[in-house]
């Protein structure tokens, strides 16, 4: 069976869904169910007694077959991310952690040095580390070497919907990688997710594209279908590109042939 | 009237009766404690330790939950 292997865990779904930015929790939960995602990201936030309904742990845990992947969003240093990871593991009971360290709220680009350091330490502590990174093949390889179970290069800036602008770099990362490469951030349409999967990505992580869609549950389903189609196409093997035309029909001139 | 202590709770001041445990704090603010992580002075307090962990004047308490995130 074709499964996504992350550490000792296997998943049949190759769509990872984020839970941020949905208009309400009911729609978010409908989208999670419609997506068929088995790995779902959540963020840590301070408890607020006036907004107790914001707590997603209970409702998400009630969906069968879901593993939580907390992120370290809000951390701007390795030390903060490590602290967040420890707290998140306490709450989730899940060994997965998405290391996400972006110190600049203007562009939300991940800090490669702090991300590397946090990932190295957390992997050593036994976490299944999934670092969110810029599409840098050297960094990706270094993160694999320190024991990350995947690398998650950005397609484009978080929430920008600019698609896989980093395709050429992601292609190199995939070629060099011994662990699944997951495009995280920037996707807008299911066709972009299919493209990422056709390139050989192990999975895609989508949040804004579903949360900000006109109909989030429908969009979640569309992404699930696109991811499955893209994966199937990758497994089937795409044809070679050619610089010139290669006919699919016989070109023997019989209509104009002299009788 | 029992004596009170002041702690920091998620960055704000909170008055508590002297001798309150972490589990008492959770009841006071209306949390069942199941889906809340408790950090006192940078140290995670696991659920089984909460009834016995007494809060002291000036303790900095962080209560964290899972919210939506990508």
JSON list of N, CA and C in Angstrom, two decimals, chain A residues 56-122:
[
{"chain": "A", "resi": 56, "resn": "UNK", "atom": "N", "xyz": [-9.55, 23.70, 20.81]},
{"chain": "A", "resi": 56, "resn": "UNK", "atom": "CA", "xyz": [-9.83, 22.73, 19.75]},
{"chain": "A", "resi": 56, "resn": "UNK", "atom": "C", "xyz": [-9.44, 21.31, 20.10]},
{"chain": "A", "resi": 57, "resn": "UNK", "atom": "N", "xyz": [-8.80, 21.13, 21.23]},
{"chain": "A", "resi": 57, "resn": "UNK", "atom": "CA", "xyz": [-8.28, 19.79, 21.53]},
{"chain": "A", "resi": 57, "resn": "UNK", "atom": "C", "xyz": [-9.40, 18.76, 21.61]},
{"chain": "A", "resi": 58, "resn": "UNK", "atom": "N", "xyz": [-10.44, 19.07, 22.37]},
{"chain": "A", "resi": 58, "resn": "UNK", "atom": "CA", "xyz": [-11.56, 18.15, 22.54]},
{"chain": "A", "resi": 58, "resn": "UNK", "atom": "C", "xyz": [-12.22, 17.79, 21.22]},
{"chain": "A", "resi": 59, "resn": "UNK", "atom": "N", "xyz": [-12.70, 18.80, 20.47]},
{"chain": "A", "resi": 59, "resn": "UNK", "atom": "CA", "xyz": [-13.40, 18.51, 19.21]},
{"chain": "A", "resi": 59, "resn": "UNK", "atom": "C", "xyz": [-12.52, 17.77, 18.19]},
{"chain": "A", "resi": 60, "resn": "UNK", "atom": "N", "xyz": [-11.24, 18.12, 18.11]},
{"chain": "A", "resi": 60, "resn": "UNK", "atom": "CA", "xyz": [-10.38, 17.44, 17.14]},
{"chain": "A", "resi": 60, "resn": "UNK", "atom": "C", "xyz": [-10.09, 16.01, 17.57]},
{"chain": "A", "resi": 61, "resn": "UNK", "atom": "N", "xyz": [-9.91, 15.82, 18.86]},
{"chain": "A", "resi": 61, "resn": "UNK", "atom": "CA", "xyz": [-9.62, 14.47, 19.36]},
{"chain": "A", "resi": 61, "resn": "UNK", "atom": "C", "xyz": [-10.80, 13.53, 19.13]},
{"chain": "A", "resi": 62, "resn": "UNK", "atom": "N", "xyz": [-11.99, 14.13, 19.03]},
{"chain": "A", "resi": 62, "resn": "UNK", "atom": "CA", "xyz": [-13.18, 13.30, 18.85]},
{"chain": "A", "resi": 62, "resn": "UNK", "atom": "C", "xyz": [-13.28, 12.74, 17.42]},
{"chain": "A", "resi": 63, "resn": "UNK", "atom": "N", "xyz": [-12.52, 13.31, 16.50]},
{"chain": "A", "resi": 63, "resn": "UNK", "atom": "CA", "xyz": [-12.55, 12.79, 15.12]},
{"chain": "A", "resi": 63, "resn": "UNK", "atom": "C", "xyz": [-11.61, 11.59, 15.05]},
{"chain": "A", "resi": 64, "resn": "UNK", "atom": "N", "xyz": [-12.14, 10.48, 14.60]},
{"chain": "A", "resi": 64, "resn": "UNK", "atom": "CA", "xyz": [-11.35, 9.24, 14.58]},
{"chain": "A", "resi": 64, "resn": "UNK", "atom": "C", "xyz": [-10.21, 9.32, 13.56]},
{"chain": "A", "resi": 65, "resn": "UNK", "atom": "N", "xyz": [-9.09, 8.78, 13.92]},
{"chain": "A", "resi": 65, "resn": "UNK", "atom": "CA", "xyz": [-8.00, 8.67, 12.97]},
{"chain": "A", "resi": 65, "resn": "UNK", "atom": "C", "xyz": [-7.17, 9.94, 12.81]},
{"chain": "A", "resi": 66, "resn": "UNK", "atom": "N", "xyz": [-7.33, 10.90, 13.70]},
{"chain": "A", "resi": 66, "resn": "UNK", "atom": "CA", "xyz": [-6.59, 12.16, 13.61]},
{"chain": "A", "resi": 66, "resn": "UNK", "atom": "C", "xyz": [-5.39, 12.15, 14.55]},
{"chain": "A", "resi": 67, "resn": "UNK", "atom": "N", "xyz": [-4.24, 12.51, 14.03]},
{"chain": "A", "resi": 67, "resn": "UNK", "atom": "CA", "xyz": [-3.07, 12.74, 14.87]},
{"chain": "A", "resi": 67, "resn": "UNK", "atom": "C", "xyz": [-2.78, 14.23, 14.84]},
{"chain": "A", "resi": 68, "resn": "UNK", "atom": "N", "xyz": [-2.55, 14.81, 16.01]},
{"chain": "A", "resi": 68, "resn": "UNK", "atom": "CA", "xyz": [-2.29, 16.25, 16.06]},
{"chain": "A", "resi": 68, "resn": "UNK", "atom": "C", "xyz": [-0.81, 16.54, 15.83]},
{"chain": "A", "resi": 69, "resn": "UNK", "atom": "N", "xyz": [-0.55, 17.58, 15.09]},
{"chain": "A", "resi": 69, "resn": "UNK", "atom": "CA", "xyz": [0.81, 18.08, 14.92]},
{"chain": "A", "resi": 69, "resn": "UNK", "atom": "C", "xyz": [0.84, 19.54, 15.38]},
{"chain": "A", "resi": 70, "resn": "UNK", "atom": "N", "xyz": [1.16, 19.76, 16.64]},
{"chain": "A", "resi": 70, "resn": "UNK", "atom": "CA", "xyz": [1.23, 21.15, 17.11]},
{"chain": "A", "resi": 70, "resn": "UNK", "atom": "C", "xyz": [2.38, 21.89, 16.41]},
{"chain": "A", "resi": 71, "resn": "UNK", "atom": "N", "xyz": [2.21, 23.18, 16.24]},
{"chain": "A", "resi": 71, "resn": "UNK", "atom": "CA", "xyz": [3.32, 23.98, 15.71]},
{"chain": "A", "resi": 71, "resn": "UNK", "atom": "C", "xyz": [3.89, 24.87, 16.80]},
{"chain": "A", "resi": 72, "resn": "UNK", "atom": "N", "xyz": [5.02, 25.46, 16.50]},
{"chain": "A", "resi": 72, "resn": "UNK", "atom": "CA", "xyz": [5.69, 26.33, 17.49]},
{"chain": "A", "resi": 72, "resn": "UNK", "atom": "C", "xyz": [5.53, 27.79, 17.09]},
{"chain": "A", "resi": 73, "resn": "UNK", "atom": "N", "xyz": [4.48, 28.08, 16.35]},
{"chain": "A", "resi": 73, "resn": "UNK", "atom": "CA", "xyz": [4.24, 29.44, 15.89]},
{"chain": "A", "resi": 73, "resn": "UNK", "atom": "C", "xyz": [4.23, 30.41, 17.07]},
{"chain": "A", "resi": 74, "resn": "UNK", "atom": "N", "xyz": [4.81, 31.55, 16.86]},
{"chain": "A", "resi": 74, "resn": "UNK", "atom": "CA", "xyz": [4.92, 32.53, 17.95]},
{"chain": "A", "resi": 74, "resn": "UNK", "atom": "C", "xyz": [6.33, 32.55, 18.50]},
{"chain": "A", "resi": 75, "resn": "UNK", "atom": "N", "xyz": [7.07, 31.45, 18.27]},
{"chain": "A", "resi": 75, "resn": "UNK", "atom": "CA", "xyz": [8.46, 31.40, 18.72]},
{"chain": "A", "resi": 75, "resn": "UNK", "atom": "C", "xyz": [9.33, 32.17, 17.73]},
{"chain": "A", "resi": 76, "resn": "UNK", "atom": "N", "xyz": [10.29, 32.95, 18.25]},
{"chain": "A", "resi": 76, "resn": "UNK", "atom": "CA", "xyz": [11.21, 33.61, 17.33]},
{"chain": "A", "resi": 76, "resn": "UNK", "atom": "C", "xyz": [12.65, 33.17, 17.58]},
{"chain": "A", "resi": 77, "resn": "UNK", "atom": "N", "xyz": [12.83, 32.25, 18.54]},
{"chain": "A", "resi": 77, "resn": "UNK", "atom": "CA", "xyz": [14.17, 31.68, 18.76]},
{"chain": "A", "resi": 77, "resn": "UNK", "atom": "C", "xyz": [14.03, 30.16, 18.95]},
{"chain": "A", "resi": 78, "resn": "UNK", "atom": "N", "xyz": [15.17, 29.47, 18.85]},
{"chain": "A", "resi": 78, "resn": "UNK", "atom": "CA", "xyz": [15.17, 28.02, 19.06]},
{"chain": "A", "resi": 78, "resn": "UNK", "atom": "C", "xyz": [14.70, 27.70, 20.47]},
{"chain": "A", "resi": 79, "resn": "UNK", "atom": "N", "xyz": [15.16, 28.47, 21.46]},
{"chain": "A", "resi": 79, "resn": "UNK", "atom": "CA", "xyz": [14.80, 28.20, 22.85]},
{"chain": "A", "resi": 79, "resn": "UNK", "atom": "C", "xyz": [13.29, 28.30, 23.05]},
{"chain": "A", "resi": 80, "resn": "UNK", "atom": "N", "xyz": [12.67, 29.30, 22.46]},
{"chain": "A", "resi": 80, "resn": "UNK", "atom": "CA", "xyz": [11.21, 29.45, 22.58]},
{"chain": "A", "resi": 80, "resn": "UNK", "atom": "C", "xyz": [10.48, 28.30, 21.89]},
{"chain": "A", "resi": 81, "resn": "UNK", "atom": "N", "xyz": [11.00, 27.88, 20.75]},
{"chain": "A", "resi": 81, "resn": "UNK", "atom": "CA", "xyz": [10.36, 26.79, 20.01]},
{"chain": "A", "resi": 81, "resn": "UNK", "atom": "C", "xyz": [10.46, 25.48, 20.80]},
{"chain": "A", "resi": 82, "resn": "UNK", "atom": "N", "xyz": [11.58, 25.26, 21.44]},
{"chain": "A", "resi": 82, "resn": "UNK", "atom": "CA", "xyz": [11.77, 24.03, 22.22]},
{"chain": "A", "resi": 82, "resn": "UNK", "atom": "C", "xyz": [10.82, 24.03, 23.42]},
{"chain": "A", "resi": 83, "resn": "UNK", "atom": "N", "xyz": [10.69, 25.18, 24.06]},
{"chain": "A", "resi": 83, "resn": "UNK", "atom": "CA", "xyz": [9.77, 25.30, 25.18]},
{"chain": "A", "resi": 83, "resn": "UNK", "atom": "C", "xyz": [8.33, 25.04, 24.72]},
{"chain": "A", "resi": 84, "resn": "UNK", "atom": "N", "xyz": [7.97, 25.62, 23.59]},
{"chain": "A", "resi": 84, "resn": "UNK", "atom": "CA", "xyz": [6.61, 25.41, 23.04]},
{"chain": "A", "resi": 84, "resn": "UNK", "atom": "C", "xyz": [6.39, 23.93, 22.71]},
{"chain": "A", "resi": 85, "resn": "UNK", "atom": "N", "xyz": [7.43, 23.28, 22.18]},
{"chain": "A", "resi": 85, "resn": "UNK", "atom": "CA", "xyz": [7.31, 21.87, 21.80]},
{"chain": "A", "resi": 85, "resn": "UNK", "atom": "C", "xyz": [7.04, 21.01, 23.03]},
{"chain": "A", "resi": 86, "resn": "UNK", "atom": "N", "xyz": [7.71, 21.31, 24.12]},
{"chain": "A", "resi": 86, "resn": "UNK", "atom": "CA", "xyz": [7.52, 20.53, 25.35]},
{"chain": "A", "resi": 86, "resn": "UNK", "atom": "C", "xyz": [6.09, 20.70, 25.88]},
{"chain": "A", "resi": 87, "resn": "UNK", "atom": "N", "xyz": [5.61, 21.93, 25.87]},
{"chain": "A", "resi": 87, "resn": "UNK", "atom": "CA", "xyz": [4.25, 22.19, 26.35]},
{"chain": "A", "resi": 87, "resn": "UNK", "atom": "C", "xyz": [3.23, 21.50, 25.43]},
{"chain": "A", "resi": 88, "resn": "UNK", "atom": "N", "xyz": [3.49, 21.61, 24.13]},
{"chain": "A", "resi": 88, "resn": "UNK", "atom": "CA", "xyz": [2.56, 21.04, 23.14]},
{"chain": "A", "resi": 88, "resn": "UNK", "atom": "C", "xyz": [2.48, 19.52, 23.28]},
{"chain": "A", "resi": 89, "resn": "UNK", "atom": "N", "xyz": [3.61, 18.89, 23.53]},
{"chain": "A", "resi": 89, "resn": "UNK", "atom": "CA", "xyz": [3.61, 17.42, 23.67]},
{"chain": "A", "resi": 89, "resn": "UNK", "atom": "C", "xyz": [2.82, 17.01, 24.92]},
{"chain": "A", "resi": 90, "resn": "UNK", "atom": "N", "xyz": [2.96, 17.83, 25.95]},
{"chain": "A", "resi": 90, "resn": "UNK", "atom": "CA", "xyz": [2.23, 17.58, 27.19]},
{"chain": "A", "resi": 90, "resn": "UNK", "atom": "C", "xyz": [0.72, 17.56, 26.91]},
{"chain": "A", "resi": 91, "resn": "UNK", "atom": "N", "xyz": [0.28, 18.50, 26.09]},
{"chain": "A", "resi": 91, "resn": "UNK", "atom": "CA", "xyz": [-1.15, 18.61, 25.79]},
{"chain": "A", "resi": 91, "resn": "UNK", "atom": "C", "xyz": [-1.63, 17.58, 24.80]},
{"chain": "A", "resi": 92, "resn": "UNK", "atom": "N", "xyz": [-0.85, 17.36, 23.74]},
{"chain": "A", "resi": 92, "resn": "UNK", "atom": "CA", "xyz": [-1.34, 16.56, 22.62]},
{"chain": "A", "resi": 92, "resn": "UNK", "atom": "C", "xyz": [-1.07, 15.08, 22.82]},
{"chain": "A", "resi": 93, "resn": "UNK", "atom": "N", "xyz": [-0.01, 14.76, 23.53]},
{"chain": "A", "resi": 93, "resn": "UNK", "atom": "CA", "xyz": [0.39, 13.37, 23.62]},
{"chain": "A", "resi": 93, "resn": "UNK", "atom": "C", "xyz": [0.96, 12.86, 22.32]},
{"chain": "A", "resi": 94, "resn": "UNK", "atom": "N", "xyz": [1.15, 13.77, 21.36]},
{"chain": "A", "resi": 94, "resn": "UNK", "atom": "CA", "xyz": [1.65, 13.38, 20.03]},
{"chain": "A", "resi": 94, "resn": "UNK", "atom": "C", "xyz": [3.14, 13.70, 19.94]},
{"chain": "A", "resi": 95, "resn": "UNK", "atom": "N", "xyz": [3.91, 12.80, 19.32]},
{"chain": "A", "resi": 95, "resn": "UNK", "atom": "CA", "xyz": [5.34, 13.07, 19.19]},
{"chain": "A", "resi": 95, "resn": "UNK", "atom": "C", "xyz": [5.67, 14.05, 18.06]},
{"chain": "A", "resi": 96, "resn": "UNK", "atom": "N", "xyz": [4.64, 14.41, 17.25]},
{"chain": "A", "resi": 96, "resn": "UNK", "atom": "CA", "xyz": [4.90, 15.29, 16.11]},
{"chain": "A", "resi": 96, "resn": "UNK", "atom": "C", "xyz": [5.02, 16.74, 16.56]},
{"chain": "A", "resi": 97, "resn": "UNK", "atom": "N", "xyz": [5.97, 17.43, 15.95]},
{"chain": "A", "resi": 97, "resn": "UNK", "atom": "CA", "xyz": [6.06, 18.88, 16.19]},
{"chain": "A", "resi": 97, "resn": "UNK", "atom": "C", "xyz": [6.46, 19.55, 14.89]},
{"chain": "A", "resi": 98, "resn": "UNK", "atom": "N", "xyz": [5.69, 20.56, 14.54]},
{"chain": "A", "resi": 98, "resn": "UNK", "atom": "CA", "xyz": [6.06, 21.38, 13.38]},
{"chain": "A", "resi": 98, "resn": "UNK", "atom": "C", "xyz": [6.89, 22.54, 13.92]},
{"chain": "A", "resi": 99, "resn": "UNK", "atom": "N", "xyz": [8.17, 22.52, 13.61]},
{"chain": "A", "resi": 99, "resn": "UNK", "atom": "CA", "xyz": [9.04, 23.61, 14.06]},
{"chain": "A", "resi": 99, "resn": "UNK", "atom": "C", "xyz": [8.85, 24.78, 13.10]},
{"chain": "A", "resi": 100, "resn": "UNK", "atom": "N", "xyz": [8.33, 25.84, 13.65]},
{"chain": "A", "resi": 100, "resn": "UNK", "atom": "CA", "xyz": [7.99, 27.03, 12.85]},
{"chain": "A", "resi": 100, "resn": "UNK", "atom": "C", "xyz": [8.52, 28.24, 13.61]},
{"chain": "A", "resi": 101, "resn": "UNK", "atom": "N", "xyz": [9.58, 28.82, 13.10]},
{"chain": "A", "resi": 101, "resn": "UNK", "atom": "CA", "xyz": [10.19, 29.96, 13.79]},
{"chain": "A", "resi": 101, "resn": "UNK", "atom": "C", "xyz": [10.33, 31.10, 12.77]},
{"chain": "A", "resi": 102, "resn": "UNK", "atom": "N", "xyz": [9.42, 32.04, 12.87]},
{"chain": "A", "resi": 102, "resn": "UNK", "atom": "CA", "xyz": [9.51, 33.19, 11.96]},
{"chain": "A", "resi": 102, "resn": "UNK", "atom": "C", "xyz": [9.47, 34.49, 12.75]},
{"chain": "A", "resi": 103, "resn": "UNK", "atom": "N", "xyz": [10.65, 35.10, 12.89]},
{"chain": "A", "resi": 103, "resn": "UNK", "atom": "CA", "xyz": [10.75, 36.29, 13.75]},
{"chain": "A", "resi": 103, "resn": "UNK", "atom": "C", "xyz": [10.14, 37.56, 13.16]},
{"chain": "A", "resi": 104, "resn": "UNK", "atom": "N", "xyz": [9.94, 37.58, 11.84]},
{"chain": "A", "resi": 104, "resn": "UNK", "atom": "CA", "xyz": [9.46, 38.83, 11.23]},
{"chain": "A", "resi": 104, "resn": "UNK", "atom": "C", "xyz": [8.01, 38.69, 10.77]},
{"chain": "A", "resi": 105, "resn": "UNK", "atom": "N", "xyz": [7.06, 39.37, 11.45]},
{"chain": "A", "resi": 105, "resn": "UNK", "atom": "CA", "xyz": [5.65, 39.21, 11.10]},
{"chain": "A", "resi": 105, "resn": "UNK", "atom": "C", "xyz": [5.29, 39.81, 9.74]},
{"chain": "A", "resi": 106, "resn": "UNK", "atom": "N", "xyz": [6.20, 40.60, 9.16]},
{"chain": "A", "resi": 106, "resn": "UNK", "atom": "CA", "xyz": [5.91, 41.21, 7.86]},
{"chain": "A", "resi": 106, "resn": "UNK", "atom": "C", "xyz": [5.92, 40.17, 6.74]},
{"chain": "A", "resi": 107, "resn": "UNK", "atom": "N", "xyz": [6.91, 39.27, 6.79]},
{"chain": "A", "resi": 107, "resn": "UNK", "atom": "CA", "xyz": [6.98, 38.27, 5.69]},
{"chain": "A", "resi": 107, "resn": "UNK", "atom": "C", "xyz": [6.88, 36.83, 6.18]},
{"chain": "A", "resi": 108, "resn": "UNK", "atom": "N", "xyz": [7.00, 36.61, 7.49]},
{"chain": "A", "resi": 108, "resn": "UNK", "atom": "CA", "xyz": [6.85, 35.28, 8.08]},
{"chain": "A", "resi": 108, "resn": "UNK", "atom": "C", "xyz": [7.82, 34.24, 7.50]},
{"chain": "A", "resi": 109, "resn": "UNK", "atom": "N", "xyz": [8.97, 34.70, 7.02]},
{"chain": "A", "resi": 109, "resn": "UNK", "atom": "CA", "xyz": [9.95, 33.74, 6.50]},
{"chain": "A", "resi": 109, "resn": "UNK", "atom": "C", "xyz": [10.64, 33.03, 7.68]},
{"chain": "A", "resi": 110, "resn": "UNK", "atom": "N", "xyz": [10.79, 31.71, 7.56]},
{"chain": "A", "resi": 110, "resn": "UNK", "atom": "CA", "xyz": [11.39, 30.96, 8.67]},
{"chain": "A", "resi": 110, "resn": "UNK", "atom": "C", "xyz": [12.88, 31.26, 8.84]},
{"chain": "A", "resi": 111, "resn": "UNK", "atom": "N", "xyz": [13.30, 31.38, 10.09]},
{"chain": "A", "resi": 111, "resn": "UNK", "atom": "CA", "xyz": [14.71, 31.63, 10.41]},
{"chain": "A", "resi": 111, "resn": "UNK", "atom": "C", "xyz": [15.46, 30.30, 10.30]},
{"chain": "A", "resi": 112, "resn": "UNK", "atom": "N", "xyz": [16.36, 30.16, 9.31]},
{"chain": "A", "resi": 112, "resn": "UNK", "atom": "CA", "xyz": [17.00, 28.87, 9.09]},
{"chain": "A", "resi": 112, "resn": "UNK", "atom": "C", "xyz": [17.93, 28.44, 10.23]},
{"chain": "A", "resi": 113, "resn": "UNK", "atom": "N", "xyz": [18.58, 29.39, 10.88]},
{"chain": "A", "resi": 113, "resn": "UNK", "atom": "CA", "xyz": [19.57, 29.04, 11.91]},
{"chain": "A", "resi": 113, "resn": "UNK", "atom": "C", "xyz": [18.85, 28.57, 13.18]},
{"chain": "A", "resi": 114, "resn": "UNK", "atom": "N", "xyz": [17.84, 29.32, 13.60]},
{"chain": "A", "resi": 114, "resn": "UNK", "atom": "CA", "xyz": [17.09, 28.93, 14.80]},
{"chain": "A", "resi": 114, "resn": "UNK", "atom": "C", "xyz": [16.30, 27.64, 14.53]},
{"chain": "A", "resi": 115, "resn": "UNK", "atom": "N", "xyz": [15.78, 27.50, 13.33]},
{"chain": "A", "resi": 115, "resn": "UNK", "atom": "CA", "xyz": [15.01, 26.30, 12.97]},
{"chain": "A", "resi": 115, "resn": "UNK", "atom": "C", "xyz": [15.91, 25.07, 13.01]},
{"chain": "A", "resi": 116, "resn": "UNK", "atom": "N", "xyz": [17.10, 25.20, 12.47]},
{"chain": "A", "resi": 116, "resn": "UNK", "atom": "CA", "xyz": [18.05, 24.08, 12.47]},
{"chain": "A", "resi": 116, "resn": "UNK", "atom": "C", "xyz": [18.38, 23.67, 13.91]},
{"chain": "A", "resi": 117, "resn": "UNK", "atom": "N", "xyz": [18.69, 24.66, 14.74]},
{"chain": "A", "resi": 117, "resn": "UNK", "atom": "CA", "xyz": [19.08, 24.39, 16.12]},
{"chain": "A", "resi": 117, "resn": "UNK", "atom": "C", "xyz": [17.94, 23.73, 16.92]},
{"chain": "A", "resi": 118, "resn": "UNK", "atom": "N", "xyz": [16.75, 24.28, 16.79]},
{"chain": "A", "resi": 118, "resn": "UNK", "atom": "CA", "xyz": [15.60, 23.71, 17.52]},
{"chain": "A", "resi": 118, "resn": "UNK", "atom": "C", "xyz": [15.32, 22.29, 17.03]},
{"chain": "A", "resi": 119, "resn": "UNK", "atom": "N", "xyz": [15.39, 22.09, 15.71]},
{"chain": "A", "resi": 119, "resn": "UNK", "atom": "CA", "xyz": [15.07, 20.77, 15.14]},
{"chain": "A", "resi": 119, "resn": "UNK", "atom": "C", "xyz": [16.08, 19.73, 15.59]},
{"chain": "A", "resi": 120, "resn": "UNK", "atom": "N", "xyz": [17.33, 20.11, 15.62]},
{"chain": "A", "resi": 120, "resn": "UNK", "atom": "CA", "xyz": [18.41, 19.20, 16.02]},
{"chain": "A", "resi": 120, "resn": "UNK", "atom": "C", "xyz": [18.18, 18.72, 17.46]},
{"chain": "A", "resi": 121, "resn": "UNK", "atom": "N", "xyz": [17.86, 19.65, 18.34]},
{"chain": "A", "resi": 121, "resn": "UNK", "atom": "CA", "xyz": [17.68, 19.31, 19.76]},
{"chain": "A", "resi": 121, "resn": "UNK", "atom": "C", "xyz": [16.40, 18.49, 19.96]},
{"chain": "A", "resi": 122, "resn": "UNK", "atom": "N", "xyz": [15.33, 18.91, 19.31]},
{"chain": "A", "resi": 122, "resn": "UNK", "atom": "CA", "xyz": [14.05, 18.21, 19.50]},
{"chain": "A", "resi": 122, "resn": "UNK", "atom": "C", "xyz": [14.09, 16.79, 18.91]}
]
